[in-house]
Short mmCIF file of C-alpha atoms in Angstrom, two decimals:
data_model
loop_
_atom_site.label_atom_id
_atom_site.label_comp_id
_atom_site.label_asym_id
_atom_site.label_seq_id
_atom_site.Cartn_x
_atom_site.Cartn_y
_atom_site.Cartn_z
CA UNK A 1 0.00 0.00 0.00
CA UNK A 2 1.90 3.03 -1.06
CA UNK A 3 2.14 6.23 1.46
CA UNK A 4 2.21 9.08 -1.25
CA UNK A 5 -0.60 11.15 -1.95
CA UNK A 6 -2.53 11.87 -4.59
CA UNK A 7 -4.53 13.80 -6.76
CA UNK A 8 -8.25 14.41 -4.59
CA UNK A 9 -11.22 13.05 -7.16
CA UNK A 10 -13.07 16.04 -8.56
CA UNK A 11 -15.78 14.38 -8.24
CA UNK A 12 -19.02 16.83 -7.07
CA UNK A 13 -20.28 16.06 -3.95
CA UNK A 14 -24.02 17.07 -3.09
CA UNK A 15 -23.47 16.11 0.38
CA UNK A 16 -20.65 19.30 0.55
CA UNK A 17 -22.53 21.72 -1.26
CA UNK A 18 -25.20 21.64 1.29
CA UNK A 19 -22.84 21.63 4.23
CA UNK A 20 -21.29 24.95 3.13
CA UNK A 21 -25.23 25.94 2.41
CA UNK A 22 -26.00 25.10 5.80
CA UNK A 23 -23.14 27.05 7.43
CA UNK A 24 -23.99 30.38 5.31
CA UNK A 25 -21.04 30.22 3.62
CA UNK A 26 -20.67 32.29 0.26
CA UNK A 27 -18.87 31.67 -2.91
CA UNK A 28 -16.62 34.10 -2.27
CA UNK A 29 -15.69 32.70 1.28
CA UNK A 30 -15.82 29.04 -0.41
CA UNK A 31 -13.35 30.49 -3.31
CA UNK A 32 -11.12 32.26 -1.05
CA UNK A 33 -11.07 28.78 1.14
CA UNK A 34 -10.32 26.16 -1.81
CA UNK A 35 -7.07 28.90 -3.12
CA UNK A 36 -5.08 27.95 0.35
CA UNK A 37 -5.81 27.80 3.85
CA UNK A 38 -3.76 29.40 5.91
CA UNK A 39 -1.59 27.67 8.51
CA UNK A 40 -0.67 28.88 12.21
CA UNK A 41 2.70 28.23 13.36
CA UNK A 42 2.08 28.00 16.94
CA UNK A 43 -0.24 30.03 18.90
CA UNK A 44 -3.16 30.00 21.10
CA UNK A 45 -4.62 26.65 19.36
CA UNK A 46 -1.48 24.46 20.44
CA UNK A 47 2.13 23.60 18.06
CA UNK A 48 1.14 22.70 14.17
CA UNK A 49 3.39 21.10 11.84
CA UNK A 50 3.69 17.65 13.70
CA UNK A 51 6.51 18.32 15.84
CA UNK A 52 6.74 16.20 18.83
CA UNK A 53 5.20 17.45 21.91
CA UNK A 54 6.60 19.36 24.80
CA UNK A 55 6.64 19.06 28.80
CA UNK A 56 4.84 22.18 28.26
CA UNK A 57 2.05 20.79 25.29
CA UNK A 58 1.25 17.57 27.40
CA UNK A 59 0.51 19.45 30.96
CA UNK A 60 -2.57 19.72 32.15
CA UNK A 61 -3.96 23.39 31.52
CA UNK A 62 -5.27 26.13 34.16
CA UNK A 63 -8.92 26.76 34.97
CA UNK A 64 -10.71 28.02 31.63
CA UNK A 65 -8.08 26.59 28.60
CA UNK A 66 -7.73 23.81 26.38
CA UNK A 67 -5.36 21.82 26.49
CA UNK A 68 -2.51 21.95 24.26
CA UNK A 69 -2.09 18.95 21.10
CA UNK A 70 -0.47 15.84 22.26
CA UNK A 71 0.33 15.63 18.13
CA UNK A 72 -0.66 17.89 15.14
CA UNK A 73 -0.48 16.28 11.55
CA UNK A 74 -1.33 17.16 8.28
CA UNK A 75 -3.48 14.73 6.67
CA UNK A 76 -5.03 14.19 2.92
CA UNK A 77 -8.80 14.59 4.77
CA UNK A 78 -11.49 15.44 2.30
CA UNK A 79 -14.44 16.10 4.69
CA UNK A 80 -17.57 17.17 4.21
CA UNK A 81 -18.62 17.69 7.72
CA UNK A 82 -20.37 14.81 8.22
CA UNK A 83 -19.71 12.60 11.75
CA UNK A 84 -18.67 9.40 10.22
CA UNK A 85 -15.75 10.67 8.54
CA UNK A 86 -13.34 10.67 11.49
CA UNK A 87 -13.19 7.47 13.01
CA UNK A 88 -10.96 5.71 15.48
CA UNK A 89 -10.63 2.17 15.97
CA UNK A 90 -8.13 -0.24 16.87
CA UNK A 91 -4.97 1.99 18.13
CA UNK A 92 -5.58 4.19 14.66
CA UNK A 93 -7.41 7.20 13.68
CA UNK A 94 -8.62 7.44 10.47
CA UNK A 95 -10.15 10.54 8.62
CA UNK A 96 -11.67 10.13 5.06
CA UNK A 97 -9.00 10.82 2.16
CA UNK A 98 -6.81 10.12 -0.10
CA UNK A 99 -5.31 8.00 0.34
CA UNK A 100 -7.15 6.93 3.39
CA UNK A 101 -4.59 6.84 6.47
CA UNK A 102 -4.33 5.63 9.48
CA UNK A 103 -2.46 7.48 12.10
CA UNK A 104 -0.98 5.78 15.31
CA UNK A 105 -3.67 7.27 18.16
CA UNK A 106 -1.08 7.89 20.32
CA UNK A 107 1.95 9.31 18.67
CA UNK A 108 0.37 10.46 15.27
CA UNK A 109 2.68 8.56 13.05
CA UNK A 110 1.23 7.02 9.55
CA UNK A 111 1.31 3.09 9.87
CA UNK A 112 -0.30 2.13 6.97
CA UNK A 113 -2.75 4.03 4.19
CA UNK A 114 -4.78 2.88 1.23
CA UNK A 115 -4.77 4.44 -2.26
CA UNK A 116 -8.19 4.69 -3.85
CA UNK A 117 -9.92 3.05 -0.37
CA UNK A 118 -12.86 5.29 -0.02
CA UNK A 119 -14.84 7.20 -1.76
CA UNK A 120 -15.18 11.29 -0.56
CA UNK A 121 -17.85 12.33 1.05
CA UNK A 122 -19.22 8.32 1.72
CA UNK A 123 -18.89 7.29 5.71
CA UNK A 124 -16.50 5.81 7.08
CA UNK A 125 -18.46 2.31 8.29
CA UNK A 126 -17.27 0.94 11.53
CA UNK A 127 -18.69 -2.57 12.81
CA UNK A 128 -17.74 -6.44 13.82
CA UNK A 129 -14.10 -5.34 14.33
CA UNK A 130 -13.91 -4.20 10.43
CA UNK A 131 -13.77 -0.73 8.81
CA UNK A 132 -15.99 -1.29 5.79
CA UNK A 133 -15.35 0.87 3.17
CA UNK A 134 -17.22 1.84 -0.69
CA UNK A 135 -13.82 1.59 -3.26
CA UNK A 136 -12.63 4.92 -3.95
CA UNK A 137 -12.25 3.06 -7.69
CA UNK A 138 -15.74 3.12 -8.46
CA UNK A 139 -15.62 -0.03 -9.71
CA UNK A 140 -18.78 -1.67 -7.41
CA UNK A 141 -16.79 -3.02 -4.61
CA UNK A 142 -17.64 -2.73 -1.15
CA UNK A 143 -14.66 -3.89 1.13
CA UNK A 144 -13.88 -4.71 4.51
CA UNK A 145 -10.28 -4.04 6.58
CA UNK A 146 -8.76 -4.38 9.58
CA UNK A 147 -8.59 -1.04 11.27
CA UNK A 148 -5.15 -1.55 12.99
CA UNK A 149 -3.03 -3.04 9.73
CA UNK A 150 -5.46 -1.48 6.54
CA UNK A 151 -5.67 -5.59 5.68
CA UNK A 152 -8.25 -6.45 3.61
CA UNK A 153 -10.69 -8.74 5.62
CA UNK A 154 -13.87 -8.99 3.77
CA UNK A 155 -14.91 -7.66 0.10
CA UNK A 156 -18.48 -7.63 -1.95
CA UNK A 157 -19.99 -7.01 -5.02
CA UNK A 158 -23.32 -5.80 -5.59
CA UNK A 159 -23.69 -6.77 -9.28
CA UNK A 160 -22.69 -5.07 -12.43
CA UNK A 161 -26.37 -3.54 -12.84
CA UNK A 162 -25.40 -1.66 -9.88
CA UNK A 163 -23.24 1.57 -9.68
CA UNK A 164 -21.12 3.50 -6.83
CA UNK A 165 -22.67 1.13 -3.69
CA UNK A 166 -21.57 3.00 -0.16
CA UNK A 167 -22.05 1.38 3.05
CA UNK A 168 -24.98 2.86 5.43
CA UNK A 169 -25.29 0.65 8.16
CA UNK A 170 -23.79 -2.47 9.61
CA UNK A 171 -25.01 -4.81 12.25
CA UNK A 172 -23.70 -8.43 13.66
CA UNK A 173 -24.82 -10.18 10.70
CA UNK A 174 -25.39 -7.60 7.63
CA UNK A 175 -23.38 -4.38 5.85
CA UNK A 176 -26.40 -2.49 4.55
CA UNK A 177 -25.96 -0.47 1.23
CA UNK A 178 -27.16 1.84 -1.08
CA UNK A 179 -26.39 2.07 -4.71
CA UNK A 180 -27.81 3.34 -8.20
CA UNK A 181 -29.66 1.34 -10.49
CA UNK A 182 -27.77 1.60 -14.52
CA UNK A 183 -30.36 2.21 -16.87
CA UNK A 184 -28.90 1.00 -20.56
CA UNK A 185 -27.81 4.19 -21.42
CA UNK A 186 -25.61 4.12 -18.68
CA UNK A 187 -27.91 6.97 -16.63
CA UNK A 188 -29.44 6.00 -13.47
CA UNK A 189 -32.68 7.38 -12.00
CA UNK A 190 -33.29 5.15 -9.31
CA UNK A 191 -31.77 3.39 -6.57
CA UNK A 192 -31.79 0.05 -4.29
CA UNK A 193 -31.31 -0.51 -0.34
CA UNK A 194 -29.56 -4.07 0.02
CA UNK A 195 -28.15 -6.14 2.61
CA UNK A 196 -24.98 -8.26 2.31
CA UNK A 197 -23.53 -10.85 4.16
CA UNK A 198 -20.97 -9.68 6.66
CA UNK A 199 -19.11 -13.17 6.61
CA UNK A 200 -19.63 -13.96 2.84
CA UNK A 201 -20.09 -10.80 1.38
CA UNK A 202 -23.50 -12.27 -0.35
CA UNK A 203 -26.05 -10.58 -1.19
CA UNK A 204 -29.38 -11.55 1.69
CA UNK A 205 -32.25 -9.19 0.13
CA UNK A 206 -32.48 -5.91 -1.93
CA UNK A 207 -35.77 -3.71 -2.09
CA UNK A 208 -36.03 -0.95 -4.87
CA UNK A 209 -36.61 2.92 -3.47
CA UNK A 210 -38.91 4.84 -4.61
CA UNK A 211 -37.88 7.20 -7.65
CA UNK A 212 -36.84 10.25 -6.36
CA UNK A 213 -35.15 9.02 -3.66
CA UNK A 214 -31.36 9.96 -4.07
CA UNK A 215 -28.61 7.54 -2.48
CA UNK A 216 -26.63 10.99 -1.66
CA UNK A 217 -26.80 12.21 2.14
CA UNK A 218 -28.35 8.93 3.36
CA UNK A 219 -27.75 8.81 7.46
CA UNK A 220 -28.81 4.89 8.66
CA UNK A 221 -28.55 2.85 12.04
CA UNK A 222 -29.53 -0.56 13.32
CA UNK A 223 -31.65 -1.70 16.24
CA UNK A 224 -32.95 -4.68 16.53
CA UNK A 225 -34.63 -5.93 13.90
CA UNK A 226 -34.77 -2.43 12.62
CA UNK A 227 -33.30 -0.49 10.17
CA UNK A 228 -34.10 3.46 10.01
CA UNK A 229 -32.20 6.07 7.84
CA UNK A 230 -33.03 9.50 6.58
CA UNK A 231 -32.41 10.99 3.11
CA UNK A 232 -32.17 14.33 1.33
CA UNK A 233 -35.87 14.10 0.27
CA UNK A 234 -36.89 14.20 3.93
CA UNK A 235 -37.66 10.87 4.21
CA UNK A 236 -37.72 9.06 7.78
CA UNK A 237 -37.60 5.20 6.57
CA UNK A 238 -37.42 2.26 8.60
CA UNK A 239 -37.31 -1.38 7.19
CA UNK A 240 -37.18 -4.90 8.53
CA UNK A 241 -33.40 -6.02 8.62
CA UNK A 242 -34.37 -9.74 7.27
CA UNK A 243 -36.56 -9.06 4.53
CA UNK A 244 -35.70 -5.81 3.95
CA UNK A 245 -39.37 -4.80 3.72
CA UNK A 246 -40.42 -1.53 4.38
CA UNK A 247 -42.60 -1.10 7.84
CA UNK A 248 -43.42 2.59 7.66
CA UNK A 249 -41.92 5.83 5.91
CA UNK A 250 -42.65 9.44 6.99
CA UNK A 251 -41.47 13.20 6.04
CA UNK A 252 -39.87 15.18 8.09
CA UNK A 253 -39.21 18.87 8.20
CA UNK A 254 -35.51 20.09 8.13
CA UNK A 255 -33.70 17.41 9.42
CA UNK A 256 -30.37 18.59 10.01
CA UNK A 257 -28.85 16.88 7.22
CA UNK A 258 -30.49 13.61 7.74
CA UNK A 259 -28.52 13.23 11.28
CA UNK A 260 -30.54 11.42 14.40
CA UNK A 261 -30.72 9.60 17.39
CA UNK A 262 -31.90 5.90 18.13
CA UNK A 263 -32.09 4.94 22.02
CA UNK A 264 -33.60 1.45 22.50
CA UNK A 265 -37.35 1.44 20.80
CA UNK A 266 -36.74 4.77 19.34
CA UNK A 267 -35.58 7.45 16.58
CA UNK A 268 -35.02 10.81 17.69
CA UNK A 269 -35.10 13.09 15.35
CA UNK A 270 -34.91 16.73 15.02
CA UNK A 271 -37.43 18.83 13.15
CA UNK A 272 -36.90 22.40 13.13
CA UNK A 273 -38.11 23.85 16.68
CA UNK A 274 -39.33 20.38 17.53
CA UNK A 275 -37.44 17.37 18.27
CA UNK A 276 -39.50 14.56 18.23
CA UNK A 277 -38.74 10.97 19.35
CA UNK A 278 -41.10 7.99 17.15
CA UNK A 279 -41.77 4.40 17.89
CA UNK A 280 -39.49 2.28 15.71
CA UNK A 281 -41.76 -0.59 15.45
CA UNK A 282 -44.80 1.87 14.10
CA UNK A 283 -43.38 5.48 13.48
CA UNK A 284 -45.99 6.34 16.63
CA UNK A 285 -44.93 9.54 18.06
CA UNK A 286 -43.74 8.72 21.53
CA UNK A 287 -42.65 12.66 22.68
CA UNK A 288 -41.45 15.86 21.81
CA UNK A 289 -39.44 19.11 23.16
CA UNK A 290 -40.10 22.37 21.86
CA UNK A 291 -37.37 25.05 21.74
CA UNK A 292 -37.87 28.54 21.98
CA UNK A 293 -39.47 30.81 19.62
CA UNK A 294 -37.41 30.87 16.21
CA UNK A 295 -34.49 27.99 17.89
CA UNK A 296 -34.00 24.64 16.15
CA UNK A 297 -32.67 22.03 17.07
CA UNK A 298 -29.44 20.59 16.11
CA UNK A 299 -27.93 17.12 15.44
CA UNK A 300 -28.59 14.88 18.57
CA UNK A 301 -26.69 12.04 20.22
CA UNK A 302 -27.24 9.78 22.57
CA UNK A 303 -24.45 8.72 24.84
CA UNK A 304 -24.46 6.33 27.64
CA UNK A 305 -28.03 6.95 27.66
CA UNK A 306 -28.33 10.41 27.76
CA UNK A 307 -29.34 12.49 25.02
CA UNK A 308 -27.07 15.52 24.25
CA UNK A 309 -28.65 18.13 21.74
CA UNK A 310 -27.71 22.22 21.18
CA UNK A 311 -29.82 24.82 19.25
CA UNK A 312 -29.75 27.13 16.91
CA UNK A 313 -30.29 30.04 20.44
CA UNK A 314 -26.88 28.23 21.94
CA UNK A 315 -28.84 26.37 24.32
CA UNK A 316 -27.28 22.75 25.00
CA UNK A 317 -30.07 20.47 26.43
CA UNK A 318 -29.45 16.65 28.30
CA UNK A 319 -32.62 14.69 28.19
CA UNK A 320 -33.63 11.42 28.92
CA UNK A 321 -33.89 9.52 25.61
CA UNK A 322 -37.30 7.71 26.90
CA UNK A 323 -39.13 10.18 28.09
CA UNK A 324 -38.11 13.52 26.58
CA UNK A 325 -37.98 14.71 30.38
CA UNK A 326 -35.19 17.21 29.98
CA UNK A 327 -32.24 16.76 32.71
CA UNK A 328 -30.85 20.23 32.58
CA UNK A 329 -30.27 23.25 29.97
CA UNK A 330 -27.28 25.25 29.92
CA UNK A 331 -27.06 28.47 28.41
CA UNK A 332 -22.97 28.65 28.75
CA UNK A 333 -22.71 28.64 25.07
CA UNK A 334 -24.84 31.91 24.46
CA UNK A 335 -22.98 33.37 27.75
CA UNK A 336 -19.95 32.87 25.74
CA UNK A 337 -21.02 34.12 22.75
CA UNK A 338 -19.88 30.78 21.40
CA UNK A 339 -20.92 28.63 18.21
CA UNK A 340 -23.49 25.63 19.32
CA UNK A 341 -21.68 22.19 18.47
CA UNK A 342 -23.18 19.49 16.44
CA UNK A 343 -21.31 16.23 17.14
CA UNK A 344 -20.95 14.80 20.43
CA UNK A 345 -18.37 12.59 22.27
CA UNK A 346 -17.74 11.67 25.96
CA UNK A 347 -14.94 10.66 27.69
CA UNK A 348 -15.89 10.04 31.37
CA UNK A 349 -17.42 13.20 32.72
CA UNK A 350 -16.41 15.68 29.50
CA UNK A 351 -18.61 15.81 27.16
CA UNK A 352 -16.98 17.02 23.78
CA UNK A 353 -19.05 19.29 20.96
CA UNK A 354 -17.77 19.63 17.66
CA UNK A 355 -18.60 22.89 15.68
CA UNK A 356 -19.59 24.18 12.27
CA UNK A 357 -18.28 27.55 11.86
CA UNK A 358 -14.54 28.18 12.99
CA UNK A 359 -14.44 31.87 14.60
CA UNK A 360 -16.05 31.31 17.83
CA UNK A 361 -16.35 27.34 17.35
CA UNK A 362 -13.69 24.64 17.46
CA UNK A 363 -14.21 21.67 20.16
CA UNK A 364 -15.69 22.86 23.14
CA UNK A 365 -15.57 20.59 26.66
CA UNK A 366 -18.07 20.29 28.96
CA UNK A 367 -19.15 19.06 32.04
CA UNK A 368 -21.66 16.25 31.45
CA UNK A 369 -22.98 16.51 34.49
CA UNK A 370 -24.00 19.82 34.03
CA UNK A 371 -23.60 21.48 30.69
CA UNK A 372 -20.56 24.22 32.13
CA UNK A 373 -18.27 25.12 29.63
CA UNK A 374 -15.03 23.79 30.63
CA UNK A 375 -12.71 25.17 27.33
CA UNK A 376 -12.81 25.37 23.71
CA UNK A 377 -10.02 24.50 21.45
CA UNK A 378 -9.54 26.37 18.01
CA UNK A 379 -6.22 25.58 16.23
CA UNK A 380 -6.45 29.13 14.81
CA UNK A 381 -6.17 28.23 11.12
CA UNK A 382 -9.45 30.18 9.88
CA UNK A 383 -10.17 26.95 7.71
CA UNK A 384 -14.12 27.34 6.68
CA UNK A 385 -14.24 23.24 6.94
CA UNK A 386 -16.59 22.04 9.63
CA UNK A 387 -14.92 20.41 12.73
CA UNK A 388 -15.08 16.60 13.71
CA UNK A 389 -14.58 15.01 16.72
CA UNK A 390 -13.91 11.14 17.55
CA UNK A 391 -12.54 9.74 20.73
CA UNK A 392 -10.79 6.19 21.43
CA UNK A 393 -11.37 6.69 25.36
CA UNK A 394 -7.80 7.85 25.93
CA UNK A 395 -7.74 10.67 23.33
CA UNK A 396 -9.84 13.59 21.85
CA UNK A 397 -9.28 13.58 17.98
CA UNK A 398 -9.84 17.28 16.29
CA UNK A 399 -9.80 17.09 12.71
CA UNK A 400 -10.67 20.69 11.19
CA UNK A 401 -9.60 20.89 7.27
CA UNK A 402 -6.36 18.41 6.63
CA UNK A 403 -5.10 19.00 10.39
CA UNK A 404 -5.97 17.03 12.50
CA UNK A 405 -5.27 17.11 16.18
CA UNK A 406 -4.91 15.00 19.37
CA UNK A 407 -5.81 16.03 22.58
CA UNK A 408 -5.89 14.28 26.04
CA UNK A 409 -9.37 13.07 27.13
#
């Protein structure tokens, strides 16, 4: 597997455009980004450049500020601010590029990488011990590897009536997928939902979607017997994971990008100034939180059974996932004048918050216990990429353009 890098496909990606939509950005902002971001050389945000560490960068900080990096790299990430391209698994962290790369978690160093592995923009599908992965080739292959050597493990192929399959979900038995359906002209205006075998790589069911469904911005999870995922077309789907049949199918208002919660029996899913949890087994509304006059919600998450959710008025909410009963609100974020985050992490009793916007964003910490605001870490750079977070219990990863950062959890 070579270690060079390589030209980034050119390919347009839908699921950007409507990132940089989302976070206001205009095409003069966009242009000014794609010319050269620029780089800080030290600074408030912690050393860049991947230099080793100092006494001073590993000690723990004073009352109020981030800590510094354990390790800053430069990486080939092409993000497009969605969660599930940052991962880390197996002693690696691995952001979507490439070539896809994993770093050594705790001393930043490449150990292996993979020209061509994944395709931009399409997640980054951990499950059963395996990083499963849509070939950055476009050739129809969906493939499994071993997150700590980049070994293959596992590899499928749809059929050749099928184009550009990507990995949505993955459970103990299944890797479900979406992919386009080739007309004989080569065009494609529909699409399929499929199931393959996670041991054989054979194909168990696959159900048609309904035309104008897109295979683009497609968010999916597994519970159960249940498979729900959400779609550009505001579509709340959830289908039985052995047949593959469909059990019920909703819209939704803005859905912030498609991203949700499942907690047990339910999807939680945010809806503009609602967020609204629904019975998986019948789409039955369950409950719902409303947030103040002209607030929306955000992404949610739900970690170690606690739901963590900001909105658009910089309020961060805990709830309990069942019930909707909210646990507290904290208003730290607004105090602060301070971006709200939308991806979560925890580590013990931090809860991390990944941002959109970069000038009063970053990763901020917080207490889970009670929504304070312990710090916020920007690396400086002014790059107009969204942030990501991802944590392997011992470490905080940052990953905000092509740097991407370690911190100590």
């Amino acid at each position: 597997m070579s270690k060079k890098n390589s030209a980034s496909n050119d390919r347009a990606s839908r699921r950007k455009v409507l990132r940089l939509a989302g976070g206001g950005l205009t095409l003069a902002v966009l242009g000014a980004g794609s010319t050269g971001c620029r780089e800080n050389d030290g600074g408030d945000g912690g050393a860049l450049g991947g230099a080793a560490p100092s006494k001073e960068a590993t000690a723990t900080p004073g009352d109020g500020q981030p800590p510094k990096p354990l390790w800053t790299k430069s990486t080939s990430a092409e993000t497009y601010g969605d969660n599930d391209e940052l991962v880390a698994a197996g002693g690696m962290v691995i952001a979507s590029g490439n070539p896809l790369a994993a770093l050594d978690a705790a001393t930043g160093e490449e150990q292996w990488s993979l020209r061509d592995g994944a395709v931009p923009g399409a997640p980054l599908l951990l499950g059963n011990g395996t990083l499963y992965l849509a070939s950055g080739e476009y050739d129809g292959t969906v493939a499994g590897y071993e997150p700590a050597t980049g070994k293959e493990t596992w590899r499928s192929h749809l059929g050749k009536e099928y184009r550009q399959p990507s990995p949505v979900a993955v459970d103990g038995k299944q890797v479900y997928v979406i992919a386009e359906i080739l007309e004989d002209d080569g065009s494609s205006h529909t699409n399929v939902i499929a199931a393959l075998n996670s041991g054989t790589g054979k194909l168990v069911w696959k159900e048609q979607r309904d035309l104008g469904t897109e295979e683009n911005g497609v968010h999916a999870a597994v519970r159960d017997r249940y498979l729900v995922y959400t779609d550009f077309k505001k579509n709340l789907t959830v289908r039985d994971t052995a047949t593959g049949k469909q059990i019920w199918t909703r819209k939704t208002a803005k859905t912030s990008y498609g991203v949700f919660a499942v907690h047990q029996d339910l999807v939680i899913v945010p809806q503009g100034q609602k967020l609204q949890a629904f019975h998986l087994s019948d789409g039955a509304e369950k409950w719902a939180l409303q947030a103040e006059d002209f607030d929306t919600f955000r992404e949610p998450a739900v970690l170690e059974d606690v739901l963590y959710v900001a909105d658009s008025g910089r309020t961060l909410w805990a709830v309990e996932p069942q019930t909707g009963r909210t646990i507290w609100q904290s208003k730290d974020l607004a105090d602060a004048n301070a971006y709200a985050p939308r991806q979560f992490v925890k580590v013990g009793s931090t809860l991390y918050g990944a941002t959109e916007l970069d000038d009063r964003g970053g990763i901020h910490a917080f207490d889970a216990g009670t929504g304070a605001l312990r710090w916020t870490f920007n690396d400086k750079s002014g790059d107009y990429h969204a942030w990501l977070v991802a944590t392997d219990g011992t470490h905080v990863f940052a990953l905000h353009g092509k740097k991407l950062h370690a911190l100590s959890a």
